[in-house]
Amino acid sequence: MLETYRKWRYRLVPDHILGEILSKRWIDNAIPFTALLLLLIGLYVSLPGFYSAYALGDYSRQFAELGLVTLALTIVMLGGGIDLSVGSIFAVSNFVALYCVHALGLDPATAFVLTALTGIVCGAFNGVLIGFMRMRAFLTTLVSLIIFRAIVDILLLKHAVEISSVFPESELWAEIGEGDLIGIPYTILATAVIFLFTHIVISRMRAGWHLVSVGGARRSAYNAGINVRRTVFFTYVVSGLLCAIAAYMYAARLASTGAETGMGMEMVALTAAILGGTSLGGGRGSVAKALLGGLIVLFLSNGLIQFGIQGGATALIFGLTLLLSVIVEVRWTKNRTKILNKVYVSPAYSALPPAPATAADSGSPYAQNNRLREVELIGLGDVEGPEDVILDASDNLYTGTRQGDIVRFFAPDYRRHEVFAHIGGHPLGMAFDKEGNLVTCVGGMGVYAVSPDGDVRKVTDQTNRSLTSIIDDSRLSLADDLDIAHDGRIFFSEATKRYDLHNWPVDALESRGNGRIVCYDPRTNRTRTVLSGLVFPNGICMSRDNKSFLFAETWACRISRYWFDGPKAGKVEVVIDNLPGYPDNINRASDGGYWLALVGMRGPALDLALKMPDYRKRMSRRVSGSNWLFPNINTGCILKFTETGEVVTSLWDLGGVNHPMVTSMREHKGYLYLGGISNNRIGKYRLSDADQAWQGMKSYWGDMR
């Protein structure tokens, strides 16, 4: 009964969803969005008429100004700085706008240009001191706050009466302040355009990526070649410009200035930015966060006014709100990774049948032997991590390395070698197409092709996104093996879409079915997923009927066949359903069968633990990853099986002397060439009963070239 409960509980309750939600970048917006929603509901219930049409119009004009100042401060904070002078820049710019229109009689367009230049100059003053002279942002902007405020006070003494005594007759000036389009104020429309443009720059353009990089890790950004000083400088310039635009809107709306203009705005904007989720430490924030924070502060301040709370009480409430926001932000930033690590790993229920016997005297087709003890070694110490091996029509041998290279060993003795191509990531499964291009899966990068001359090009690095997936599974995370159909379609396996190459033990711990098989069609240049929900698919081999392929599911210990053409198209058939170890690459044999690598052997402890997801979950939370139960890959073997799934040959090296683990093998002219992702060598094993003229490339393309 307990096992039945576990089976259905972990099948019906998707534990991994919580972790995937918490891993999303937009989860930071959930808290401010919830706070805004509760605030809006509370104001609606307690203040009848709060959302009248007139009130909403007034709120939107206020937000046009507050939102831009909040966005200005958000941009500076994204770059790892702080700007306490936004209120003073707002006041200076407001004075310039009013003086230009009221005292000088300039047209609103010219006044806008001069106001914007004022904000840019003020921002550049901060940017030079902080960005280029490397002064501390807090102290510098505190000083500039005092300086700009003093300038405003001096100018008001001379020109306040001159400004207030004139009422400009410009209709455009009045329209900017009070006009609307079908009930929507022009100022809020302009603000929406600015917000949208800023969002595109930050999230989709190089300048935004540089900004986030500088704020998140300034030294790393510098080492990556980003001009850190220039980036910081422009954050303050943009901040000054946005404050000036907000001040221009404010001047057009109220047409007045005074010593109180902009006073305290820096604290209001800072509260809004932090409430929205922008990090004080830099590198984490967005336009959406600025929008949410600004709306919260806007409605909170108007709500307090309508409740009759003003003066010091309002300042006290905002101060306490800011304090609470900082506490939440600091605690969330500090503990988010810990929380995510505890809930992201979500083991599933998996019950494997008892493993077949492998003892030497068992009479089993998997019976142990030491036939691989006779393996010859190629490239000992010259390659690291040769996960797959393949030979061309000229008998040259190719393999990938951890250094991101594809190395070619020259026939006939394979002593001389060269770097055939440098790709960057670790090349895994490989196959030749009919033009002689070497196509390979690269962990974390996708599928790449190398021409016979060594030119590298990307084939694909993404597929269609699943409609039900929370994480963005369109990007390929761990493409690991492939094969090519006669019509050129490339079918490749992605072992897991939740983890990368170095975290395969975590996927083994989950055994959830995070993998899939993907097809790239060169005729349409489109990539799509053809099979999903697979348990670490790893190993694909085209059948000789050219209508199906065999594939391995490593943690499920089975081999299956998928029909992609013919009357059975779309169907999956199990070929071998209970292996004694964990299957990896599959390749053709000269006698019509197939070779299969077992990367490691099953053990009773892990088989039992697979039926206990709660136990594995506790292990992932309480025990260091180096001490987890995970598949033993120290000893593996090679099997040969027929089209019907009958195992006819097994090859072992029990002592691990020459080839301690196997992830792939290729038959070629009477020899079996062995690869192993944890090895520093390639193995060569003599097959006395094999066709001495058989080649893998001719088996695929011999009748088509």
PDB file of C-alpha atoms in Angstrom, residues 297-567:
ATOM      1  CA  VAL A 297       3.908  54.305  -3.808  1.00  0.00           C
ATOM      2  CA  LEU A 298       1.481  56.350  -5.930  1.00  0.00           C
ATOM      3  CA  PHE A 299      -1.654  54.653  -4.630  1.00  0.00           C
ATOM      4  CA  LEU A 300      -0.333  54.441  -1.073  1.00  0.00           C
ATOM      5  CA  SER A 301       0.419  58.179  -0.937  1.00  0.00           C
ATOM      6  CA  ASN A 302      -2.957  59.134  -2.434  1.00  0.00           C
ATOM      7  CA  GLY A 303      -4.702  56.740  -0.097  1.00  0.00           C
ATOM      8  CA  LEU A 304      -3.001  58.290   2.912  1.00  0.00           C
ATOM      9  CA  ILE A 305      -4.039  61.766   1.760  1.00  0.00           C
ATOM     10  CA  GLN A 306      -7.674  60.717   1.400  1.00  0.00           C
ATOM     11  CA  PHE A 307      -7.542  59.145   4.841  1.00  0.00           C
ATOM     12  CA  GLY A 308      -6.440  62.553   6.146  1.00  0.00           C
ATOM     13  CA  ILE A 309      -2.932  61.422   7.065  1.00  0.00           C
ATOM     14  CA  GLN A 310      -0.403  64.104   6.134  1.00  0.00           C
ATOM     15  CA  GLY A 311       2.844  65.728   7.190  1.00  0.00           C
ATOM     16  CA  GLY A 312       5.125  63.837   9.543  1.00  0.00           C
ATOM     17  CA  ALA A 313       2.813  60.830   9.761  1.00  0.00           C
ATOM     18  CA  THR A 314       3.097  60.265   5.991  1.00  0.00           C
ATOM     19  CA  ALA A 315       6.871  60.552   6.154  1.00  0.00           C
ATOM     20  CA  LEU A 316       6.916  58.079   9.056  1.00  0.00           C
ATOM     21  CA  ILE A 317       4.817  55.552   7.125  1.00  0.00           C
ATOM     22  CA  PHE A 318       7.042  55.840   4.065  1.00  0.00           C
ATOM     23  CA  GLY A 319      10.134  55.488   6.232  1.00  0.00           C
ATOM     24  CA  LEU A 320       8.813  52.331   7.853  1.00  0.00           C
ATOM     25  CA  THR A 321       7.775  50.991   4.446  1.00  0.00           C
ATOM     26  CA  LEU A 322      11.266  51.619   3.110  1.00  0.00           C
ATOM     27  CA  LEU A 323      12.815  49.884   6.138  1.00  0.00           C
ATOM     28  CA  LEU A 324      10.552  46.862   5.709  1.00  0.00           C
ATOM     29  CA  SER A 325      11.314  46.746   1.973  1.00  0.00           C
ATOM     30  CA  VAL A 326      15.056  46.754   2.609  1.00  0.00           C
ATOM     31  CA  ILE A 327      14.748  43.954   5.169  1.00  0.00           C
ATOM     32  CA  VAL A 328      12.671  41.805   2.807  1.00  0.00           C
ATOM     33  CA  GLU A 329      14.991  42.541  -0.132  1.00  0.00           C
ATOM     34  CA  VAL A 330      18.131  41.667   1.827  1.00  0.00           C
ATOM     35  CA  ARG A 331      16.684  38.495   3.318  1.00  0.00           C
ATOM     36  CA  TRP A 332      15.225  37.331   0.002  1.00  0.00           C
ATOM     37  CA  THR A 333      18.471  37.978  -1.870  1.00  0.00           C
ATOM     38  CA  LYS A 334      20.465  36.128   0.779  1.00  0.00           C
ATOM     39  CA  ASN A 335      18.202  33.079   1.059  1.00  0.00           C
ATOM     40  CA  ARG A 336      16.696  32.695  -2.405  1.00  0.00           C
ATOM     41  CA  THR A 337      19.405  30.309  -3.609  1.00  0.00           C
ATOM     42  CA  LYS A 338      19.110  28.219  -0.436  1.00  0.00           C
ATOM     43  CA  ILE A 339      15.344  27.978  -0.824  1.00  0.00           C
ATOM     44  CA  LEU A 340      15.653  27.152  -4.512  1.00  0.00           C
ATOM     45  CA  ASN A 341      18.212  24.418  -3.845  1.00  0.00           C
ATOM     46  CA  LYS A 342      15.838  22.799  -1.364  1.00  0.00           C
ATOM     47  CA  VAL A 343      12.794  22.727  -3.606  1.00  0.00           C
ATOM     48  CA  TYR A 344      14.183  22.526  -7.158  1.00  0.00           C
ATOM     49  CA  VAL A 345      15.441  18.943  -6.957  1.00  0.00           C
ATOM     50  CA  SER A 346      12.278  16.844  -7.109  1.00  0.00           C
ATOM     51  CA  PRO A 347      12.796  13.061  -7.302  1.00  0.00           C
ATOM     52  CA  ALA A 348      10.104  10.971  -8.968  1.00  0.00           C
ATOM     53  CA  TYR A 349       8.960   7.421  -8.258  1.00  0.00           C
ATOM     54  CA  SER A 350      10.773   4.867 -10.420  1.00  0.00           C
ATOM     55  CA  ALA A 351      10.527   1.107  -9.996  1.00  0.00           C
ATOM     56  CA  LEU A 352      12.976  -0.969 -12.022  1.00  0.00           C
ATOM     57  CA  PRO A 353      12.526  -4.756 -12.216  1.00  0.00           C
ATOM     58  CA  PRO A 354      15.245  -6.882 -10.602  1.00  0.00           C
ATOM     59  CA  ALA A 355      18.489  -6.601 -12.539  1.00  0.00           C
ATOM     60  CA  PRO A 356      19.493  -9.575 -14.711  1.00  0.00           C
ATOM     61  CA  ALA A 357      22.309 -11.777 -13.484  1.00  0.00           C
ATOM     62  CA  THR A 358      25.821 -10.852 -14.594  1.00  0.00           C
ATOM     63  CA  ALA A 359      27.913 -13.417 -12.693  1.00  0.00           C
ATOM     64  CA  ALA A 360      30.496 -15.240 -14.786  1.00  0.00           C
ATOM     65  CA  ASP A 361      28.900 -18.647 -14.157  1.00  0.00           C
ATOM     66  CA  SER A 362      25.280 -17.476 -14.451  1.00  0.00           C
ATOM     67  CA  GLY A 363      24.797 -18.509 -18.068  1.00  0.00           C
ATOM     68  CA  SER A 364      23.303 -15.060 -18.663  1.00  0.00           C
ATOM     69  CA  PRO A 365      23.984 -13.229 -21.941  1.00  0.00           C
ATOM     70  CA  TYR A 366      25.384 -10.503 -19.681  1.00  0.00           C
ATOM     71  CA  ALA A 367      27.870 -12.865 -17.993  1.00  0.00           C
ATOM     72  CA  GLN A 368      31.088 -11.160 -16.939  1.00  0.00           C
ATOM     73  CA  ASN A 369      34.394 -11.813 -18.678  1.00  0.00           C
ATOM     74  CA  ASN A 370      37.690 -10.069 -19.267  1.00  0.00           C
ATOM     75  CA  ARG A 371      37.654  -9.881 -23.049  1.00  0.00           C
ATOM     76  CA  LEU A 372      38.280  -6.116 -23.016  1.00  0.00           C
ATOM     77  CA  ARG A 373      41.528  -6.697 -21.146  1.00  0.00           C
ATOM     78  CA  GLU A 374      43.080  -7.095 -24.621  1.00  0.00           C
ATOM     79  CA  VAL A 375      42.174  -3.549 -25.678  1.00  0.00           C
ATOM     80  CA  GLU A 376      44.957  -1.566 -27.349  1.00  0.00           C
ATOM     81  CA  LEU A 377      45.337   2.074 -26.338  1.00  0.00           C
ATOM     82  CA  ILE A 378      45.283   5.081 -28.665  1.00  0.00           C
ATOM     83  CA  GLY A 379      46.234   8.618 -27.615  1.00  0.00           C
ATOM     84  CA  LEU A 380      46.913   7.749 -23.970  1.00  0.00           C
ATOM     85  CA  GLY A 381      47.181  11.092 -22.146  1.00  0.00           C
ATOM     86  CA  ASP A 382      46.560  13.091 -25.333  1.00  0.00           C
ATOM     87  CA  VAL A 383      42.771  13.302 -25.001  1.00  0.00           C
ATOM     88  CA  GLU A 384      40.499  14.051 -22.049  1.00  0.00           C
ATOM     89  CA  GLY A 385      36.897  12.896 -22.064  1.00  0.00           C
ATOM     90  CA  PRO A 386      36.521  11.174 -25.470  1.00  0.00           C
ATOM     91  CA  GLU A 387      32.777  10.527 -25.023  1.00  0.00           C
ATOM     92  CA  ASP A 388      32.261   9.331 -28.608  1.00  0.00           C
ATOM     93  CA  VAL A 389      34.515   8.123 -31.410  1.00  0.00           C
ATOM     94  CA  ILE A 390      33.941   7.834 -35.163  1.00  0.00           C
ATOM     95  CA  LEU A 391      35.948   6.953 -38.269  1.00  0.00           C
ATOM     96  CA  ASP A 392      35.780   8.394 -41.777  1.00  0.00           C
ATOM     97  CA  ALA A 393      36.065   6.645 -45.133  1.00  0.00           C
ATOM     98  CA  SER A 394      39.866   7.072 -45.022  1.00  0.00           C
ATOM     99  CA  ASP A 395      40.060   5.225 -41.661  1.00  0.00           C
ATOM    100  CA  ASN A 396      40.964   8.388 -39.703  1.00  0.00           C
ATOM    101  CA  LEU A 397      39.657   8.448 -36.132  1.00  0.00           C
ATOM    102  CA  TYR A 398      37.841  11.441 -34.549  1.00  0.00           C
ATOM    103  CA  THR A 399      36.872  12.208 -30.965  1.00  0.00           C
ATOM    104  CA  GLY A 400      35.889  15.186 -28.801  1.00  0.00           C
ATOM    105  CA  THR A 401      37.717  16.459 -25.709  1.00  0.00           C
ATOM    106  CA  ARG A 402      36.878  18.455 -22.586  1.00  0.00           C
ATOM    107  CA  GLN A 403      38.942  21.331 -23.979  1.00  0.00           C
ATOM    108  CA  GLY A 404      36.323  21.875 -26.697  1.00  0.00           C
ATOM    109  CA  ASP A 405      38.339  20.299 -29.520  1.00  0.00           C
ATOM    110  CA  ILE A 406      37.652  17.577 -32.028  1.00  0.00           C
ATOM    111  CA  VAL A 407      40.904  15.642 -32.411  1.00  0.00           C
ATOM    112  CA  ARG A 408      41.733  13.612 -35.512  1.00  0.00           C
ATOM    113  CA  PHE A 409      44.070  10.593 -35.272  1.00  0.00           C
ATOM    114  CA  PHE A 410      45.563   9.600 -38.609  1.00  0.00           C
ATOM    115  CA  ALA A 411      45.441   6.076 -39.965  1.00  0.00           C
ATOM    116  CA  PRO A 412      46.892   3.540 -40.053  1.00  0.00           C
ATOM    117  CA  ASP A 413      48.637   3.491 -36.668  1.00  0.00           C
ATOM    118  CA  TYR A 414      46.807   6.485 -35.033  1.00  0.00           C
ATOM    119  CA  ARG A 415      49.974   7.807 -33.446  1.00  0.00           C
ATOM    120  CA  ARG A 416      49.917  11.145 -35.232  1.00  0.00           C
ATOM    121  CA  HIS A 417      47.057  13.464 -34.367  1.00  0.00           C
ATOM    122  CA  GLU A 418      45.891  17.064 -34.788  1.00  0.00           C
ATOM    123  CA  VAL A 419      43.122  19.376 -33.624  1.00  0.00           C
ATOM    124  CA  PHE A 420      40.637  18.995 -36.455  1.00  0.00           C
ATOM    125  CA  ALA A 421      38.319  21.734 -35.157  1.00  0.00           C
ATOM    126  CA  HIS A 422      37.833  23.841 -32.056  1.00  0.00           C
ATOM    127  CA  ILE A 423      34.191  24.217 -31.039  1.00  0.00           C
ATOM    128  CA  GLY A 424      34.362  25.530 -27.473  1.00  0.00           C
ATOM    129  CA  GLY A 425      32.038  23.159 -25.648  1.00  0.00           C
ATOM    130  CA  HIS A 426      32.533  19.456 -25.028  1.00  0.00           C
ATOM    131  CA  PRO A 427      31.685  17.502 -28.240  1.00  0.00           C
ATOM    132  CA  LEU A 428      29.658  14.395 -27.376  1.00  0.00           C
ATOM    133  CA  GLY A 429      27.830  12.178 -29.902  1.00  0.00           C
ATOM    134  CA  MET A 430      29.009  12.390 -33.524  1.00  0.00           C
ATOM    135  CA  ALA A 431      27.872  11.289 -36.999  1.00  0.00           C
ATOM    136  CA  PHE A 432      28.898  11.908 -40.621  1.00  0.00           C
ATOM    137  CA  ASP A 433      26.336  13.154 -43.112  1.00  0.00           C
ATOM    138  CA  LYS A 434      26.408  12.131 -46.779  1.00  0.00           C
ATOM    139  CA  GLU A 435      28.481  15.215 -47.735  1.00  0.00           C
ATOM    140  CA  GLY A 436      31.199  14.206 -45.279  1.00  0.00           C
ATOM    141  CA  ASN A 437      30.416  16.868 -42.672  1.00  0.00           C
ATOM    142  CA  LEU A 438      31.023  15.759 -39.101  1.00  0.00           C
ATOM    143  CA  VAL A 439      27.911  16.618 -37.061  1.00  0.00           C
ATOM    144  CA  THR A 440      28.222  16.631 -33.280  1.00  0.00           C
ATOM    145  CA  CYS A 441      26.196  17.350 -30.163  1.00  0.00           C
ATOM    146  CA  VAL A 442      27.892  19.861 -27.877  1.00  0.00           C
ATOM    147  CA  GLY A 443      26.827  19.923 -24.241  1.00  0.00           C
ATOM    148  CA  GLY A 444      25.175  23.242 -23.389  1.00  0.00           C
ATOM    149  CA  MET A 445      25.543  24.590 -26.935  1.00  0.00           C
ATOM    150  CA  GLY A 446      23.399  22.463 -29.255  1.00  0.00           C
ATOM    151  CA  VAL A 447      24.278  20.728 -32.532  1.00  0.00           C
ATOM    152  CA  TYR A 448      27.230  21.802 -34.695  1.00  0.00           C
ATOM    153  CA  ALA A 449      28.678  20.647 -38.013  1.00  0.00           C
ATOM    154  CA  VAL A 450      32.317  20.608 -39.121  1.00  0.00           C
ATOM    155  CA  SER A 451      33.125  20.552 -42.830  1.00  0.00           C
ATOM    156  CA  PRO A 452      35.882  18.285 -44.217  1.00  0.00           C
ATOM    157  CA  ASP A 453      38.095  21.389 -44.195  1.00  0.00           C
ATOM    158  CA  GLY A 454      37.494  21.996 -40.478  1.00  0.00           C
ATOM    159  CA  ASP A 455      35.047  24.918 -40.765  1.00  0.00           C
ATOM    160  CA  VAL A 456      32.577  24.977 -37.863  1.00  0.00           C
ATOM    161  CA  ARG A 457      28.945  26.113 -38.142  1.00  0.00           C
ATOM    162  CA  LYS A 458      25.997  25.934 -35.797  1.00  0.00           C
ATOM    163  CA  VAL A 459      23.186  23.654 -36.937  1.00  0.00           C
ATOM    164  CA  THR A 460      20.677  24.381 -34.180  1.00  0.00           C
ATOM    165  CA  ASP A 461      20.608  25.317 -30.518  1.00  0.00           C
ATOM    166  CA  GLN A 462      16.880  25.439 -29.826  1.00  0.00           C
ATOM    167  CA  THR A 463      13.584  23.707 -30.474  1.00  0.00           C
ATOM    168  CA  ASN A 464       9.920  24.521 -30.079  1.00  0.00           C
ATOM    169  CA  ARG A 465       8.944  25.435 -26.538  1.00  0.00           C
ATOM    170  CA  SER A 466       6.566  23.064 -24.747  1.00  0.00           C
ATOM    171  CA  LEU A 467       3.185  24.576 -24.019  1.00  0.00           C
ATOM    172  CA  THR A 468       3.081  23.066 -20.518  1.00  0.00           C
ATOM    173  CA  SER A 469       6.676  23.849 -19.528  1.00  0.00           C
ATOM    174  CA  ILE A 470       7.317  26.507 -16.893  1.00  0.00           C
ATOM    175  CA  ILE A 471      11.015  26.810 -17.616  1.00  0.00           C
ATOM    176  CA  ASP A 472      11.998  27.970 -21.087  1.00  0.00           C
ATOM    177  CA  ASP A 473      12.837  24.614 -22.654  1.00  0.00           C
ATOM    178  CA  SER A 474      13.300  26.018 -26.153  1.00  0.00           C
ATOM    179  CA  ARG A 475      17.046  26.333 -25.552  1.00  0.00           C
ATOM    180  CA  LEU A 476      18.977  23.058 -25.689  1.00  0.00           C
ATOM    181  CA  SER A 477      20.571  22.250 -22.364  1.00  0.00           C
ATOM    182  CA  LEU A 478      22.297  18.889 -22.844  1.00  0.00           C
ATOM    183  CA  ALA A 479      22.202  17.530 -26.396  1.00  0.00           C
ATOM    184  CA  ASP A 480      24.275  14.363 -26.159  1.00  0.00           C
ATOM    185  CA  ASP A 481      23.925  11.992 -29.135  1.00  0.00           C
ATOM    186  CA  LEU A 482      22.571  11.999 -32.680  1.00  0.00           C
ATOM    187  CA  ASP A 483      22.149  10.111 -35.902  1.00  0.00           C
ATOM    188  CA  ILE A 484      21.181  11.133 -39.418  1.00  0.00           C
ATOM    189  CA  ALA A 485      18.384   9.719 -41.567  1.00  0.00           C
ATOM    190  CA  HIS A 486      18.808   9.126 -45.314  1.00  0.00           C
ATOM    191  CA  ASP A 487      16.788  12.257 -46.138  1.00  0.00           C
ATOM    192  CA  GLY A 488      19.182  14.392 -44.069  1.00  0.00           C
ATOM    193  CA  ARG A 489      17.039  14.830 -40.971  1.00  0.00           C
ATOM    194  CA  ILE A 490      19.118  14.895 -37.784  1.00  0.00           C
ATOM    195  CA  PHE A 491      17.566  13.184 -34.777  1.00  0.00           C
ATOM    196  CA  PHE A 492      19.316  13.928 -31.510  1.00  0.00           C
ATOM    197  CA  SER A 493      18.694  13.288 -27.849  1.00  0.00           C
ATOM    198  CA  GLU A 494      18.684  15.912 -25.124  1.00  0.00           C
ATOM    199  CA  ALA A 495      19.354  14.025 -21.917  1.00  0.00           C
ATOM    200  CA  THR A 496      17.772  16.603 -19.616  1.00  0.00           C
ATOM    201  CA  LYS A 497      16.284  20.055 -20.043  1.00  0.00           C
ATOM    202  CA  ARG A 498      16.614  20.888 -16.319  1.00  0.00           C
ATOM    203  CA  TYR A 499      20.344  20.355 -15.761  1.00  0.00           C
ATOM    204  CA  ASP A 500      23.640  20.789 -17.575  1.00  0.00           C
ATOM    205  CA  LEU A 501      26.432  18.363 -18.398  1.00  0.00           C
ATOM    206  CA  HIS A 502      28.145  18.702 -15.022  1.00  0.00           C
ATOM    207  CA  ASN A 503      24.957  18.090 -13.009  1.00  0.00           C
ATOM    208  CA  TRP A 504      23.987  14.716 -14.456  1.00  0.00           C
ATOM    209  CA  PRO A 505      23.976  13.086 -10.970  1.00  0.00           C
ATOM    210  CA  VAL A 506      21.091  15.406 -10.022  1.00  0.00           C
ATOM    211  CA  ASP A 507      19.056  14.199 -12.973  1.00  0.00           C
ATOM    212  CA  ALA A 508      19.891  10.626 -11.985  1.00  0.00           C
ATOM    213  CA  LEU A 509      18.633  11.398  -8.487  1.00  0.00           C
ATOM    214  CA  GLU A 510      15.364  12.714  -9.914  1.00  0.00           C
ATOM    215  CA  SER A 511      14.833  10.007 -12.591  1.00  0.00           C
ATOM    216  CA  ARG A 512      11.838  12.101 -13.574  1.00  0.00           C
ATOM    217  CA  GLY A 513      11.755  12.042 -17.344  1.00  0.00           C
ATOM    218  CA  ASN A 514      13.355  15.389 -18.108  1.00  0.00           C
ATOM    219  CA  GLY A 515      14.724  14.328 -21.492  1.00  0.00           C
ATOM    220  CA  ARG A 516      13.498  14.412 -25.071  1.00  0.00           C
ATOM    221  CA  ILE A 517      14.391  13.578 -28.652  1.00  0.00           C
ATOM    222  CA  VAL A 518      14.515  16.414 -31.148  1.00  0.00           C
ATOM    223  CA  CYS A 519      14.570  16.501 -34.943  1.00  0.00           C
ATOM    224  CA  TYR A 520      16.305  19.080 -37.127  1.00  0.00           C
ATOM    225  CA  ASP A 521      15.166  19.137 -40.763  1.00  0.00           C
ATOM    226  CA  PRO A 522      17.692  20.849 -43.072  1.00  0.00           C
ATOM    227  CA  ARG A 523      15.062  21.134 -45.819  1.00  0.00           C
ATOM    228  CA  THR A 524      13.018  23.584 -43.745  1.00  0.00           C
ATOM    229  CA  ASN A 525      15.729  24.664 -41.278  1.00  0.00           C
ATOM    230  CA  ARG A 526      13.278  23.925 -38.474  1.00  0.00           C
ATOM    231  CA  THR A 527      13.804  22.065 -35.209  1.00  0.00           C
ATOM    232  CA  ARG A 528      11.010  20.359 -33.294  1.00  0.00           C
ATOM    233  CA  THR A 529      10.632  17.930 -30.412  1.00  0.00           C
ATOM    234  CA  VAL A 530       9.356  14.504 -31.463  1.00  0.00           C
ATOM    235  CA  LEU A 531       9.456  12.661 -28.121  1.00  0.00           C
ATOM    236  CA  SER A 532       9.406  14.029 -24.580  1.00  0.00           C
ATOM    237  CA  GLY A 533       9.201  12.737 -21.019  1.00  0.00           C
ATOM    238  CA  LEU A 534      12.167  10.389 -21.512  1.00  0.00           C
ATOM    239  CA  VAL A 535      14.444   9.317 -18.671  1.00  0.00           C
ATOM    240  CA  PHE A 536      17.861  10.635 -19.716  1.00  0.00           C
ATOM    241  CA  PRO A 537      17.755   9.638 -23.409  1.00  0.00           C
ATOM    242  CA  ASN A 538      21.331   9.014 -24.408  1.00  0.00           C
ATOM    243  CA  GLY A 539      22.233   7.146 -27.553  1.00  0.00           C
ATOM    244  CA  ILE A 540      20.517   7.158 -30.958  1.00  0.00           C
ATOM    245  CA  CYS A 541      21.135   4.823 -33.895  1.00  0.00           C
ATOM    246  CA  MET A 542      19.287   4.671 -37.211  1.00  0.00           C
ATOM    247  CA  SER A 543      17.809   1.272 -38.001  1.00  0.00           C
ATOM    248  CA  ARG A 544      18.552  -0.270 -41.348  1.00  0.00           C
ATOM    249  CA  ASP A 545      14.926   0.100 -42.446  1.00  0.00           C
ATOM    250  CA  ASN A 546      15.473   3.899 -42.622  1.00  0.00           C
ATOM    251  CA  LYS A 547      12.068   4.394 -41.014  1.00  0.00           C
ATOM    252  CA  SER A 548      12.960   4.123 -37.334  1.00  0.00           C
ATOM    253  CA  PHE A 549      15.794   4.566 -34.888  1.00  0.00           C
ATOM    254  CA  LEU A 550      16.843   2.942 -31.627  1.00  0.00           C
ATOM    255  CA  PHE A 551      17.383   5.063 -28.541  1.00  0.00           C
ATOM    256  CA  ALA A 552      18.546   4.426 -24.984  1.00  0.00           C
ATOM    257  CA  GLU A 553      17.056   5.781 -21.757  1.00  0.00           C
ATOM    258  CA  THR A 554      19.959   5.657 -19.356  1.00  0.00           C
ATOM    259  CA  TRP A 555      18.274   5.793 -15.933  1.00  0.00           C
ATOM    260  CA  ALA A 556      15.332   3.658 -17.132  1.00  0.00           C
ATOM    261  CA  CYS A 557      17.783   0.931 -18.265  1.00  0.00           C
ATOM    262  CA  ARG A 558      15.928   0.237 -21.512  1.00  0.00           C
ATOM    263  CA  ILE A 559      16.269   0.440 -25.280  1.00  0.00           C
ATOM    264  CA  SER A 560      13.338   1.476 -27.449  1.00  0.00           C
ATOM    265  CA  ARG A 561      12.560   2.012 -31.118  1.00  0.00           C
ATOM    266  CA  TYR A 562      10.827   5.112 -32.505  1.00  0.00           C
ATOM    267  CA  TRP A 563       9.183   5.025 -35.928  1.00  0.00           C
ATOM    268  CA  PHE A 564       9.466   8.365 -37.724  1.00  0.00           C
ATOM    269  CA  ASP A 565       8.260   7.151 -41.153  1.00  0.00           C
ATOM    270  CA  GLY A 566       6.056   4.427 -42.557  1.00  0.00           C
ATOM    271  CA  PRO A 567       2.767   2.945 -41.301  1.00  0.00           C
TER     272      PRO A 567
END
